[in-house]
mmCIF file of C-alpha atoms in Angstrom:
data_model
loop_
_atom_site.group_PDB
_atom_site.id
_atom_site.type_symbol
_atom_site.label_atom_id
_atom_site.label_comp_id
_atom_site.label_asym_id
_atom_site.label_seq_id
_atom_site.Cartn_x
_atom_site.Cartn_y
_atom_site.Cartn_z
ATOM 1 C CA UNK A 1 -34.855 -48.926 8.447
ATOM 2 C CA UNK A 2 -31.618 -48.673 10.421
ATOM 3 C CA UNK A 3 -27.988 -48.337 9.472
ATOM 4 C CA UNK A 4 -25.557 -51.017 10.637
ATOM 5 C CA UNK A 5 -21.781 -51.189 10.486
ATOM 6 C CA UNK A 6 -20.580 -54.760 10.133
ATOM 7 C CA UNK A 7 -17.576 -57.020 9.910
ATOM 8 C CA UNK A 8 -18.053 -60.189 7.901
ATOM 9 C CA UNK A 9 -16.082 -62.929 6.171
ATOM 10 C CA UNK A 10 -16.484 -64.146 2.601
ATOM 11 C CA UNK A 11 -16.202 -67.743 1.330
ATOM 12 C CA UNK A 12 -12.418 -67.490 1.201
ATOM 13 C CA UNK A 13 -12.201 -66.272 4.799
ATOM 14 C CA UNK A 14 -11.334 -62.675 3.886
ATOM 15 C CA UNK A 15 -12.582 -60.034 6.334
ATOM 16 C CA UNK A 16 -14.952 -57.468 4.833
ATOM 17 C CA UNK A 17 -16.083 -54.306 6.644
ATOM 18 C CA UNK A 18 -18.812 -51.922 5.607
ATOM 19 C CA UNK A 19 -22.193 -50.329 6.306
ATOM 20 C CA UNK A 20 -25.651 -51.555 5.363
ATOM 21 C CA UNK A 21 -29.249 -50.400 5.719
ATOM 22 C CA UNK A 22 -31.548 -53.054 7.239
ATOM 23 C CA UNK A 23 -34.706 -53.392 9.331
ATOM 24 C CA UNK A 24 -32.975 -55.415 12.053
ATOM 25 C CA UNK A 25 -30.095 -57.808 12.659
ATOM 26 C CA UNK A 26 -31.879 -60.713 10.930
ATOM 27 C CA UNK A 27 -32.484 -58.547 7.848
ATOM 28 C CA UNK A 28 -28.805 -57.539 7.905
ATOM 29 C CA UNK A 29 -27.734 -61.190 8.043
ATOM 30 C CA UNK A 30 -30.001 -62.038 5.108
ATOM 31 C CA UNK A 31 -28.663 -59.190 2.958
ATOM 32 C CA UNK A 32 -25.074 -60.142 3.677
ATOM 33 C CA UNK A 33 -25.829 -63.802 3.027
ATOM 34 C CA UNK A 34 -27.147 -62.901 -0.440
ATOM 35 C CA UNK A 35 -23.670 -61.532 -1.170
ATOM 36 C CA UNK A 36 -21.986 -64.674 0.260
ATOM 37 C CA UNK A 37 -20.904 -62.787 3.383
ATOM 38 C CA UNK A 38 -21.239 -64.096 6.954
ATOM 39 C CA UNK A 39 -21.578 -61.470 9.680
ATOM 40 C CA UNK A 40 -19.188 -61.829 12.631
ATOM 41 C CA UNK A 41 -19.624 -58.409 14.248
ATOM 42 C CA UNK A 42 -22.133 -55.614 13.855
ATOM 43 C CA UNK A 43 -23.174 -52.312 15.410
ATOM 44 C CA UNK A 44 -26.499 -50.510 15.223
ATOM 45 C CA UNK A 45 -25.818 -46.918 14.084
ATOM 46 C CA UNK A 46 -29.434 -45.844 14.471
ATOM 47 C CA UNK A 47 -32.093 -44.593 12.075
ATOM 48 C CA UNK A 48 -31.023 -40.937 11.771
ATOM 49 C CA UNK A 49 -27.401 -41.145 10.798
ATOM 50 C CA UNK A 50 -27.516 -39.905 7.223
ATOM 51 C CA UNK A 51 -24.262 -39.071 5.552
ATOM 52 C CA UNK A 52 -23.797 -35.361 4.884
ATOM 53 C CA UNK A 53 -20.655 -35.078 2.800
ATOM 54 C CA UNK A 54 -20.139 -32.395 0.168
ATOM 55 C CA UNK A 55 -18.351 -33.678 -2.905
ATOM 56 C CA UNK A 56 -18.468 -32.553 -6.522
ATOM 57 C CA UNK A 57 -17.734 -35.302 -9.017
ATOM 58 C CA UNK A 58 -15.401 -34.276 -11.827
ATOM 59 C CA UNK A 59 -16.240 -34.790 -15.481
ATOM 60 C CA UNK A 60 -13.932 -37.808 -15.721
ATOM 61 C CA UNK A 61 -15.520 -39.398 -12.643
ATOM 62 C CA UNK A 62 -19.057 -38.845 -13.968
ATOM 63 C CA UNK A 63 -18.080 -40.535 -17.227
ATOM 64 C CA UNK A 64 -16.621 -43.530 -15.349
ATOM 65 C CA UNK A 65 -19.633 -43.859 -13.035
ATOM 66 C CA UNK A 66 -22.039 -43.691 -15.979
ATOM 67 C CA UNK A 67 -20.082 -46.327 -17.885
ATOM 68 C CA UNK A 68 -19.921 -48.675 -14.896
ATOM 69 C CA UNK A 69 -23.613 -48.358 -14.106
ATOM 70 C CA UNK A 70 -24.552 -48.834 -17.768
ATOM 71 C CA UNK A 71 -22.423 -51.992 -18.034
ATOM 72 C CA UNK A 72 -23.809 -53.545 -14.847
ATOM 73 C CA UNK A 73 -27.476 -52.726 -15.474
ATOM 74 C CA UNK A 74 -27.318 -53.914 -19.101
ATOM 75 C CA UNK A 75 -25.763 -57.165 -17.824
ATOM 76 C CA UNK A 76 -28.864 -57.815 -15.730
ATOM 77 C CA UNK A 77 -27.878 -56.439 -12.328
ATOM 78 C CA UNK A 78 -30.410 -54.341 -10.463
ATOM 79 C CA UNK A 79 -29.662 -50.644 -10.032
ATOM 80 C CA UNK A 80 -29.407 -51.110 -6.258
ATOM 81 C CA UNK A 81 -26.849 -53.878 -6.658
ATOM 82 C CA UNK A 82 -24.906 -51.850 -9.241
ATOM 83 C CA UNK A 83 -24.785 -48.837 -6.902
ATOM 84 C CA UNK A 84 -23.594 -51.057 -4.048
ATOM 85 C CA UNK A 85 -20.734 -52.442 -6.141
ATOM 86 C CA UNK A 86 -19.886 -48.941 -7.361
ATOM 87 C CA UNK A 87 -19.580 -47.479 -3.867
ATOM 88 C CA UNK A 88 -17.517 -50.434 -2.654
ATOM 89 C CA UNK A 89 -15.026 -49.930 -5.503
ATOM 90 C CA UNK A 90 -14.661 -46.203 -4.773
ATOM 91 C CA UNK A 91 -11.344 -45.340 -3.109
ATOM 92 C CA UNK A 92 -11.868 -41.650 -2.278
ATOM 93 C CA UNK A 93 -13.478 -41.365 1.157
ATOM 94 C CA UNK A 94 -15.782 -38.420 0.397
ATOM 95 C CA UNK A 95 -16.882 -39.837 -2.952
ATOM 96 C CA UNK A 96 -17.477 -43.223 -1.323
ATOM 97 C CA UNK A 97 -19.597 -41.618 1.406
ATOM 98 C CA UNK A 98 -21.760 -39.835 -1.174
ATOM 99 C CA UNK A 99 -22.227 -42.972 -3.279
ATOM 100 C CA UNK A 100 -23.036 -45.007 -0.162
ATOM 101 C CA UNK A 101 -25.678 -42.459 0.807
ATOM 102 C CA UNK A 102 -27.167 -42.604 -2.724
ATOM 103 C CA UNK A 103 -27.192 -46.409 -2.617
ATOM 104 C CA UNK A 104 -28.976 -46.449 0.749
ATOM 105 C CA UNK A 105 -31.609 -43.932 -0.394
ATOM 106 C CA UNK A 106 -32.310 -45.913 -3.598
ATOM 107 C CA UNK A 107 -32.456 -49.111 -1.530
ATOM 108 C CA UNK A 108 -35.248 -47.527 0.514
ATOM 109 C CA UNK A 109 -37.334 -47.250 -2.653
ATOM 110 C CA UNK A 110 -36.575 -43.753 -3.914
ATOM 111 C CA UNK A 111 -35.869 -43.247 -7.602
ATOM 112 C CA UNK A 112 -32.246 -42.724 -8.627
ATOM 113 C CA UNK A 113 -33.017 -39.356 -10.241
ATOM 114 C CA UNK A 114 -34.881 -38.075 -7.158
ATOM 115 C CA UNK A 115 -31.933 -38.946 -4.931
ATOM 116 C CA UNK A 116 -29.530 -37.179 -7.307
ATOM 117 C CA UNK A 117 -31.808 -34.125 -7.449
ATOM 118 C CA UNK A 118 -31.672 -33.907 -3.639
ATOM 119 C CA UNK A 119 -27.889 -33.512 -3.841
ATOM 120 C CA UNK A 120 -27.453 -30.321 -5.910
ATOM 121 C CA UNK A 121 -23.922 -29.706 -7.130
ATOM 122 C CA UNK A 122 -22.735 -33.284 -6.549
ATOM 123 C CA UNK A 123 -23.492 -34.362 -10.138
ATOM 124 C CA UNK A 124 -23.934 -32.105 -13.214
ATOM 125 C CA UNK A 125 -27.533 -31.072 -13.957
ATOM 126 C CA UNK A 126 -27.261 -32.701 -17.378
ATOM 127 C CA UNK A 127 -26.484 -36.061 -15.745
ATOM 128 C CA UNK A 128 -29.469 -35.758 -13.371
ATOM 129 C CA UNK A 129 -31.833 -34.798 -16.216
ATOM 130 C CA UNK A 130 -30.773 -37.680 -18.442
ATOM 131 C CA UNK A 131 -31.027 -40.191 -15.587
ATOM 132 C CA UNK A 132 -34.583 -38.978 -14.960
ATOM 133 C CA UNK A 133 -35.392 -39.367 -18.673
ATOM 134 C CA UNK A 134 -33.842 -42.839 -18.710
ATOM 135 C CA UNK A 135 -35.885 -43.979 -15.718
ATOM 136 C CA UNK A 136 -39.080 -42.571 -17.225
ATOM 137 C CA UNK A 137 -38.514 -44.302 -20.570
ATOM 138 C CA UNK A 138 -37.146 -47.553 -19.121
ATOM 139 C CA UNK A 139 -33.886 -47.216 -21.060
ATOM 140 C CA UNK A 140 -31.589 -46.202 -18.223
ATOM 141 C CA UNK A 141 -28.695 -48.404 -19.401
ATOM 142 C CA UNK A 142 -28.753 -46.878 -22.903
ATOM 143 C CA UNK A 143 -29.037 -43.355 -21.508
ATOM 144 C CA UNK A 144 -26.139 -43.943 -19.114
ATOM 145 C CA UNK A 145 -23.972 -45.148 -22.018
ATOM 146 C CA UNK A 146 -24.812 -41.976 -23.927
ATOM 147 C CA UNK A 147 -24.069 -39.872 -20.833
ATOM 148 C CA UNK A 148 -20.715 -41.618 -20.406
ATOM 149 C CA UNK A 149 -19.743 -40.841 -24.005
ATOM 150 C CA UNK A 150 -20.788 -37.221 -23.566
ATOM 151 C CA UNK A 151 -18.729 -36.617 -20.429
ATOM 152 C CA UNK A 152 -15.788 -38.593 -21.822
ATOM 153 C CA UNK A 153 -15.722 -36.209 -24.808
ATOM 154 C CA UNK A 154 -16.080 -33.200 -22.481
ATOM 155 C CA UNK A 155 -13.140 -34.441 -20.401
ATOM 156 C CA UNK A 156 -11.094 -35.007 -23.559
ATOM 157 C CA UNK A 157 -11.765 -31.444 -24.697
ATOM 158 C CA UNK A 158 -10.865 -30.044 -21.267
ATOM 159 C CA UNK A 159 -7.571 -31.954 -21.328
ATOM 160 C CA UNK A 160 -6.805 -30.562 -24.787
ATOM 161 C CA UNK A 161 -7.361 -27.025 -23.532
ATOM 162 C CA UNK A 162 -5.143 -27.611 -20.492
ATOM 163 C CA UNK A 163 -2.367 -29.078 -22.644
ATOM 164 C CA UNK A 164 -2.611 -26.263 -25.164
ATOM 165 C CA UNK A 165 -2.450 -23.618 -22.424
ATOM 166 C CA UNK A 166 0.829 -24.889 -20.945
ATOM 167 C CA UNK A 167 3.103 -23.136 -23.458
ATOM 168 C CA UNK A 168 1.300 -19.733 -23.390
ATOM 169 C CA UNK A 169 1.340 -19.764 -19.580
ATOM 170 C CA UNK A 170 5.078 -20.509 -19.575
ATOM 171 C CA UNK A 171 5.590 -17.630 -22.029
ATOM 172 C CA UNK A 172 3.502 -15.298 -19.867
ATOM 173 C CA UNK A 173 5.482 -16.150 -16.730
ATOM 174 C CA UNK A 174 8.738 -15.752 -18.669
ATOM 175 C CA UNK A 175 7.651 -12.387 -20.101
ATOM 176 C CA UNK A 176 6.680 -11.060 -16.684
ATOM 177 C CA UNK A 177 9.923 -12.350 -15.158
ATOM 178 C CA UNK A 178 11.996 -10.662 -17.889
ATOM 179 C CA UNK A 179 10.166 -7.344 -17.433
ATOM 180 C CA UNK A 180 10.574 -7.384 -13.644
ATOM 181 C CA UNK A 181 14.255 -8.386 -13.775
ATOM 182 C CA UNK A 182 15.148 -5.756 -16.372
ATOM 183 C CA UNK A 183 13.422 -2.903 -14.547
ATOM 184 C CA UNK A 184 14.526 -3.872 -11.034
ATOM 185 C CA UNK A 185 18.091 -5.087 -11.620
ATOM 186 C CA UNK A 186 19.428 -3.933 -14.997
ATOM 187 C CA UNK A 187 18.132 -0.365 -15.338
ATOM 188 C CA UNK A 188 19.171 0.754 -11.817
ATOM 189 C CA UNK A 189 22.804 -0.178 -12.671
ATOM 190 C CA UNK A 190 22.847 2.562 -15.350
ATOM 191 C CA UNK A 191 21.062 5.191 -13.244
ATOM 192 C CA UNK A 192 24.298 6.927 -12.140
ATOM 193 C CA UNK A 193 25.952 6.907 -15.581
ATOM 194 C CA UNK A 194 24.152 10.038 -16.810
ATOM 195 C CA UNK A 195 22.881 13.218 -15.241
ATOM 196 C CA UNK A 196 19.052 13.139 -15.114
ATOM 197 C CA UNK A 197 18.990 16.466 -16.932
ATOM 198 C CA UNK A 198 20.815 14.907 -19.883
ATOM 199 C CA UNK A 199 18.505 11.876 -20.124
ATOM 200 C CA UNK A 200 16.012 11.552 -22.946
ATOM 201 C CA UNK A 201 12.316 11.677 -21.991
ATOM 202 C CA UNK A 202 12.053 7.928 -22.616
ATOM 203 C CA UNK A 203 15.029 7.202 -20.369
ATOM 204 C CA UNK A 204 13.654 9.397 -17.570
ATOM 205 C CA UNK A 205 10.296 7.650 -17.879
ATOM 206 C CA UNK A 206 11.876 4.201 -17.736
ATOM 207 C CA UNK A 207 14.019 5.214 -14.764
ATOM 208 C CA UNK A 208 10.972 6.590 -12.936
ATOM 209 C CA UNK A 209 9.073 3.369 -13.556
ATOM 210 C CA UNK A 210 12.082 1.316 -12.418
ATOM 211 C CA UNK A 211 12.331 3.377 -9.240
ATOM 212 C CA UNK A 212 8.645 2.967 -8.452
ATOM 213 C CA UNK A 213 8.880 -0.771 -9.094
ATOM 214 C CA UNK A 214 11.774 -1.205 -6.663
ATOM 215 C CA UNK A 215 10.622 1.338 -4.068
ATOM 216 C CA UNK A 216 6.867 0.790 -4.114
ATOM 217 C CA UNK A 217 6.558 -2.831 -5.261
ATOM 218 C CA UNK A 218 3.849 -3.496 -2.693
ATOM 219 C CA UNK A 219 1.562 -0.972 -4.414
ATOM 220 C CA UNK A 220 1.788 -2.945 -7.652
ATOM 221 C CA UNK A 221 0.978 -6.168 -5.816
ATOM 222 C CA UNK A 222 -2.023 -4.516 -4.142
ATOM 223 C CA UNK A 223 -3.166 -3.177 -7.534
ATOM 224 C CA UNK A 224 -2.884 -6.610 -9.185
ATOM 225 C CA UNK A 225 -4.744 -8.311 -6.329
ATOM 226 C CA UNK A 226 -7.370 -5.552 -6.490
ATOM 227 C CA UNK A 227 -7.906 -6.071 -10.227
ATOM 228 C CA UNK A 228 -8.256 -9.815 -9.737
ATOM 229 C CA UNK A 229 -10.761 -9.214 -6.937
ATOM 230 C CA UNK A 230 -12.754 -6.759 -9.071
ATOM 231 C CA UNK A 231 -12.840 -9.283 -11.899
ATOM 232 C CA UNK A 232 -13.988 -11.978 -9.461
ATOM 233 C CA UNK A 233 -16.747 -9.709 -8.118
ATOM 234 C CA UNK A 234 -17.707 -8.690 -11.658
ATOM 235 C CA UNK A 235 -18.163 -12.302 -12.749
ATOM 236 C CA UNK A 236 -20.560 -12.748 -9.818
ATOM 237 C CA UNK A 237 -22.536 -9.569 -10.501
ATOM 238 C CA UNK A 238 -25.287 -10.486 -13.019
ATOM 239 C CA UNK A 239 -25.302 -7.178 -14.913
ATOM 240 C CA UNK A 240 -21.507 -7.000 -15.251
ATOM 241 C CA UNK A 241 -21.209 -10.673 -16.148
ATOM 242 C CA UNK A 242 -23.878 -10.225 -18.834
ATOM 243 C CA UNK A 243 -21.836 -7.453 -20.472
ATOM 244 C CA UNK A 244 -18.598 -9.447 -20.192
ATOM 245 C CA UNK A 245 -20.189 -12.536 -21.762
ATOM 246 C CA UNK A 246 -21.689 -10.426 -24.550
ATOM 247 C CA UNK A 247 -18.308 -8.827 -25.226
ATOM 248 C CA UNK A 248 -16.715 -12.284 -25.473
ATOM 249 C CA UNK A 249 -18.971 -13.119 -28.418
ATOM 250 C CA UNK A 250 -18.491 -9.750 -30.140
ATOM 251 C CA UNK A 251 -14.693 -9.480 -30.102
ATOM 252 C CA UNK A 252 -13.517 -9.673 -33.742
ATOM 253 C CA UNK A 253 -12.345 -13.173 -34.712
ATOM 254 C CA UNK A 254 -12.343 -14.346 -31.085
ATOM 255 C CA UNK A 255 -16.151 -14.129 -30.862
ATOM 256 C CA UNK A 256 -16.630 -16.302 -33.959
ATOM 257 C CA UNK A 257 -14.282 -18.965 -32.571
ATOM 258 C CA UNK A 258 -16.079 -18.978 -29.206
ATOM 259 C CA UNK A 259 -19.448 -19.262 -30.983
ATOM 260 C CA UNK A 260 -18.138 -22.310 -32.877
ATOM 261 C CA UNK A 261 -17.196 -23.987 -29.589
ATOM 262 C CA UNK A 262 -20.646 -23.179 -28.162
ATOM 263 C CA UNK A 263 -22.330 -24.594 -31.281
ATOM 264 C CA UNK A 264 -20.629 -27.982 -30.866
ATOM 265 C CA UNK A 265 -21.499 -28.203 -27.171
ATOM 266 C CA UNK A 266 -25.104 -27.118 -27.730
ATOM 267 C CA UNK A 267 -25.610 -29.590 -30.579
ATOM 268 C CA UNK A 268 -24.204 -32.499 -28.538
ATOM 269 C CA UNK A 269 -26.223 -31.701 -25.417
ATOM 270 C CA UNK A 270 -29.382 -31.062 -27.411
ATOM 271 C CA UNK A 271 -28.990 -34.330 -29.316
ATOM 272 C CA UNK A 272 -28.508 -36.389 -26.156
ATOM 273 C CA UNK A 273 -31.372 -34.790 -24.245
ATOM 274 C CA UNK A 274 -33.838 -34.849 -27.152
ATOM 275 C CA UNK A 275 -33.046 -38.499 -27.888
ATOM 276 C CA UNK A 276 -33.683 -39.252 -24.197
ATOM 277 C CA UNK A 277 -37.287 -38.178 -24.577
ATOM 278 C CA UNK A 278 -37.264 -34.785 -22.840
ATOM 279 C CA UNK A 279 -39.532 -32.036 -24.122
ATOM 280 C CA UNK A 280 -38.066 -29.539 -26.568
ATOM 281 C CA UNK A 281 -38.150 -26.600 -24.155
ATOM 282 C CA UNK A 282 -36.435 -28.578 -21.381
ATOM 283 C CA UNK A 283 -33.781 -29.763 -23.832
ATOM 284 C CA UNK A 284 -33.001 -26.209 -24.941
ATOM 285 C CA UNK A 285 -32.872 -24.771 -21.417
ATOM 286 C CA UNK A 286 -30.554 -27.492 -20.110
ATOM 287 C CA UNK A 287 -28.335 -27.449 -23.220
ATOM 288 C CA UNK A 288 -27.832 -23.693 -22.993
ATOM 289 C CA UNK A 289 -27.211 -23.759 -19.231
ATOM 290 C CA UNK A 290 -24.196 -26.041 -19.797
ATOM 291 C CA UNK A 291 -22.493 -23.352 -21.931
ATOM 292 C CA UNK A 292 -22.121 -21.070 -18.907
ATOM 293 C CA UNK A 293 -22.648 -17.832 -20.861
ATOM 294 C CA UNK A 294 -25.260 -15.539 -19.275
ATOM 295 C CA UNK A 295 -25.710 -13.520 -22.502
ATOM 296 C CA UNK A 296 -26.540 -16.658 -24.496
ATOM 297 C CA UNK A 297 -28.854 -17.831 -21.703
ATOM 298 C CA UNK A 298 -30.728 -14.509 -21.756
ATOM 299 C CA UNK A 299 -31.081 -14.564 -25.556
ATOM 300 C CA UNK A 300 -32.450 -18.101 -25.411
ATOM 301 C CA UNK A 301 -35.157 -17.052 -22.966
ATOM 302 C CA UNK A 302 -36.732 -15.409 -26.011
ATOM 303 C CA UNK A 303 -36.191 -18.619 -27.995
ATOM 304 C CA UNK A 304 -38.085 -20.638 -25.385
ATOM 305 C CA UNK A 305 -40.913 -18.068 -25.289
ATOM 306 C CA UNK A 306 -41.213 -18.094 -29.087
ATOM 307 C CA UNK A 307 -41.264 -21.895 -29.233
ATOM 308 C CA UNK A 308 -44.020 -21.957 -26.606
ATOM 309 C CA UNK A 309 -45.984 -19.617 -28.888
ATOM 310 C CA UNK A 310 -45.660 -22.115 -31.732
ATOM 311 C CA UNK A 311 -42.601 -20.894 -33.632
ATOM 312 C CA UNK A 312 -40.165 -23.473 -34.996
ATOM 313 C CA UNK A 313 -36.905 -24.067 -33.153
ATOM 314 C CA UNK A 314 -34.759 -23.207 -36.173
ATOM 315 C CA UNK A 315 -36.530 -19.872 -36.746
ATOM 316 C CA UNK A 316 -36.388 -18.933 -33.054
ATOM 317 C CA UNK A 317 -32.669 -19.722 -32.793
ATOM 318 C CA UNK A 318 -31.897 -17.877 -36.026
ATOM 319 C CA UNK A 319 -33.218 -14.632 -34.497
ATOM 320 C CA UNK A 320 -30.585 -14.734 -31.731
ATOM 321 C CA UNK A 321 -27.766 -14.422 -34.321
ATOM 322 C CA UNK A 322 -25.499 -16.430 -31.999
ATOM 323 C CA UNK A 323 -25.087 -19.550 -34.128
ATOM 324 C CA UNK A 324 -24.163 -19.423 -37.806
ATOM 325 C CA UNK A 325 -26.780 -19.775 -40.519
ATOM 326 C CA UNK A 326 -25.645 -23.239 -41.586
ATOM 327 C CA UNK A 327 -26.401 -24.631 -38.120
ATOM 328 C CA UNK A 328 -29.930 -23.209 -38.058
ATOM 329 C CA UNK A 329 -30.454 -24.701 -41.528
ATOM 330 C CA UNK A 330 -29.394 -28.104 -40.163
ATOM 331 C CA UNK A 331 -31.946 -27.749 -37.353
ATOM 332 C CA UNK A 332 -34.629 -26.835 -39.913
ATOM 333 C CA UNK A 333 -33.890 -29.989 -41.933
ATOM 334 C CA UNK A 334 -34.073 -32.080 -38.760
ATOM 335 C CA UNK A 335 -37.439 -30.579 -37.813
ATOM 336 C CA UNK A 336 -38.889 -31.136 -41.265
ATOM 337 C CA UNK A 337 -37.641 -34.730 -41.551
ATOM 338 C CA UNK A 338 -38.442 -35.715 -37.959
ATOM 339 C CA UNK A 339 -34.857 -36.787 -37.293
ATOM 340 C CA UNK A 340 -33.720 -33.852 -35.186
ATOM 341 C CA UNK A 341 -31.715 -35.938 -32.691
ATOM 342 C CA UNK A 342 -29.836 -37.794 -35.442
ATOM 343 C CA UNK A 343 -29.035 -34.669 -37.432
ATOM 344 C CA UNK A 344 -27.953 -32.804 -34.304
ATOM 345 C CA UNK A 345 -25.634 -35.696 -33.404
ATOM 346 C CA UNK A 346 -23.991 -35.491 -36.838
ATOM 347 C CA UNK A 347 -23.789 -31.704 -36.588
ATOM 348 C CA UNK A 348 -22.209 -32.081 -33.140
ATOM 349 C CA UNK A 349 -19.425 -34.248 -34.586
ATOM 350 C CA UNK A 350 -18.640 -31.604 -37.213
ATOM 351 C CA UNK A 351 -18.766 -28.628 -34.860
ATOM 352 C CA UNK A 352 -16.800 -30.428 -32.153
ATOM 353 C CA UNK A 353 -13.972 -30.891 -34.646
ATOM 354 C CA UNK A 354 -14.309 -27.232 -35.604
ATOM 355 C CA UNK A 355 -14.354 -26.400 -31.898
ATOM 356 C CA UNK A 356 -11.063 -28.223 -31.350
ATOM 357 C CA UNK A 357 -9.585 -26.188 -34.195
ATOM 358 C CA UNK A 358 -11.038 -23.002 -32.693
ATOM 359 C CA UNK A 359 -9.454 -23.783 -29.324
ATOM 360 C CA UNK A 360 -6.110 -24.253 -31.072
ATOM 361 C CA UNK A 361 -6.507 -20.897 -32.821
ATOM 362 C CA UNK A 362 -7.478 -19.087 -29.611
ATOM 363 C CA UNK A 363 -4.474 -20.488 -27.784
ATOM 364 C CA UNK A 364 -2.306 -19.742 -30.809
ATOM 365 C CA UNK A 365 -3.285 -16.068 -30.546
ATOM 366 C CA UNK A 366 -1.863 -15.896 -27.030
ATOM 367 C CA UNK A 367 1.643 -17.075 -27.957
ATOM 368 C CA UNK A 368 2.606 -14.141 -30.248
ATOM 369 C CA UNK A 369 1.002 -11.736 -27.751
ATOM 370 C CA UNK A 370 3.352 -12.953 -25.008
ATOM 371 C CA UNK A 371 6.357 -12.692 -27.335
ATOM 372 C CA UNK A 372 5.310 -9.168 -28.407
ATOM 373 C CA UNK A 373 4.961 -8.051 -24.766
ATOM 374 C CA UNK A 374 8.401 -9.426 -23.959
ATOM 375 C CA UNK A 375 9.888 -7.828 -27.099
ATOM 376 C CA UNK A 376 8.386 -4.398 -26.321
ATOM 377 C CA UNK A 377 9.719 -4.528 -22.750
ATOM 378 C CA UNK A 378 13.225 -5.438 -23.912
ATOM 379 C CA UNK A 379 13.089 -2.810 -26.662
ATOM 380 C CA UNK A 380 12.072 -0.055 -24.213
ATOM 381 C CA UNK A 381 14.867 -0.959 -21.825
ATOM 382 C CA UNK A 382 17.454 -0.992 -24.605
ATOM 383 C CA UNK A 383 16.148 2.332 -25.958
ATOM 384 C CA UNK A 384 16.577 3.796 -22.470
ATOM 385 C CA UNK A 385 20.075 2.346 -21.931
ATOM 386 C CA UNK A 386 21.727 3.110 -25.295
ATOM 387 C CA UNK A 387 21.703 6.931 -24.915
ATOM 388 C CA UNK A 388 23.336 6.575 -21.484
ATOM 389 C CA UNK A 389 25.983 4.203 -22.838
ATOM 390 C CA UNK A 390 26.628 6.456 -25.806
ATOM 391 C CA UNK A 391 26.861 9.512 -23.549
ATOM 392 C CA UNK A 392 29.208 7.667 -21.196
ATOM 393 C CA UNK A 393 31.541 6.742 -24.046
ATOM 394 C CA UNK A 394 31.648 10.338 -25.320
ATOM 395 C CA UNK A 395 32.487 11.683 -21.863
ATOM 396 C CA UNK A 396 35.229 9.070 -21.480
ATOM 397 C CA UNK A 397 36.841 10.320 -24.677
#
């Protein structure tokens, strides 16, 4: 099988350029003819010219691709044909190159899921797993529709978070700007109004901080960059990240809200994977991995071990004390009635709504914090300035 670049014309005379895998020129002509294209120019690119382009599809793009593939395959088109149309419609060069490579590999006879698995990081693991389940069960179009809905909801949630974070970020920037301006421009103006010996301890402290901020500003920048770097390293150090993720779930009020968000995501992922026909253990491992919390992942290693030993899913999850009791009761009912996927889907709808509320509450907590920080900074500056102003007025009299 060789790769050819070609230039062809369609029935209306429009020039079409592209690449195609074929055994030889006659095979290329036949494949183009099947698409009502007539080859006018071609070039043999050889047999070993595989595309090696790194591209990570975003949640929105995965949802769109899943929806398009589901629509075309359910309409009767072969997967190969659907992938060809999909890559031709793609406008981004890197994404188009990846999709073209996938199309060519599937055209050679490889399964869609195997090709995706050979490109780690390009598509989410959840997408690859569900495609594999869909191919195994012969319901790829239905699975792809379910995948599209899942990633569409995930994208919707991400957009909500981004929108909700705009105002707190603006407040944070404003608070920092006010603090810097007051300590670097306003306080130094009053430095010569009073003898340092006559200043209150608070005023001397504020003046010292103002002086260090204006004279040694680079040290503060280095310190901030250093803290960010340490945080970045910490998130990539397994032991430190484990403690940080555990702390996230144990902070009063905040931990409960985060757990609610995790519950909705776990229920949705678990429902989709279990309905796709994957084994219980695989469903749990992949559903937890999507949450991105190393502490939860570690706790669920025990859940998987207990389930392998014959314990029920609801009882094993209850021992982790991560999800609330009502959710484990819902899982128990699903296990007993044999409708676990259906009940989890309904639970996902409820907890996703609760998760949206939790996100709103978490963001809402940030807004007063920014205002408090700004208020404290202004209050400290005023408390430092007033004694100097009062002293200046007395000396003027």
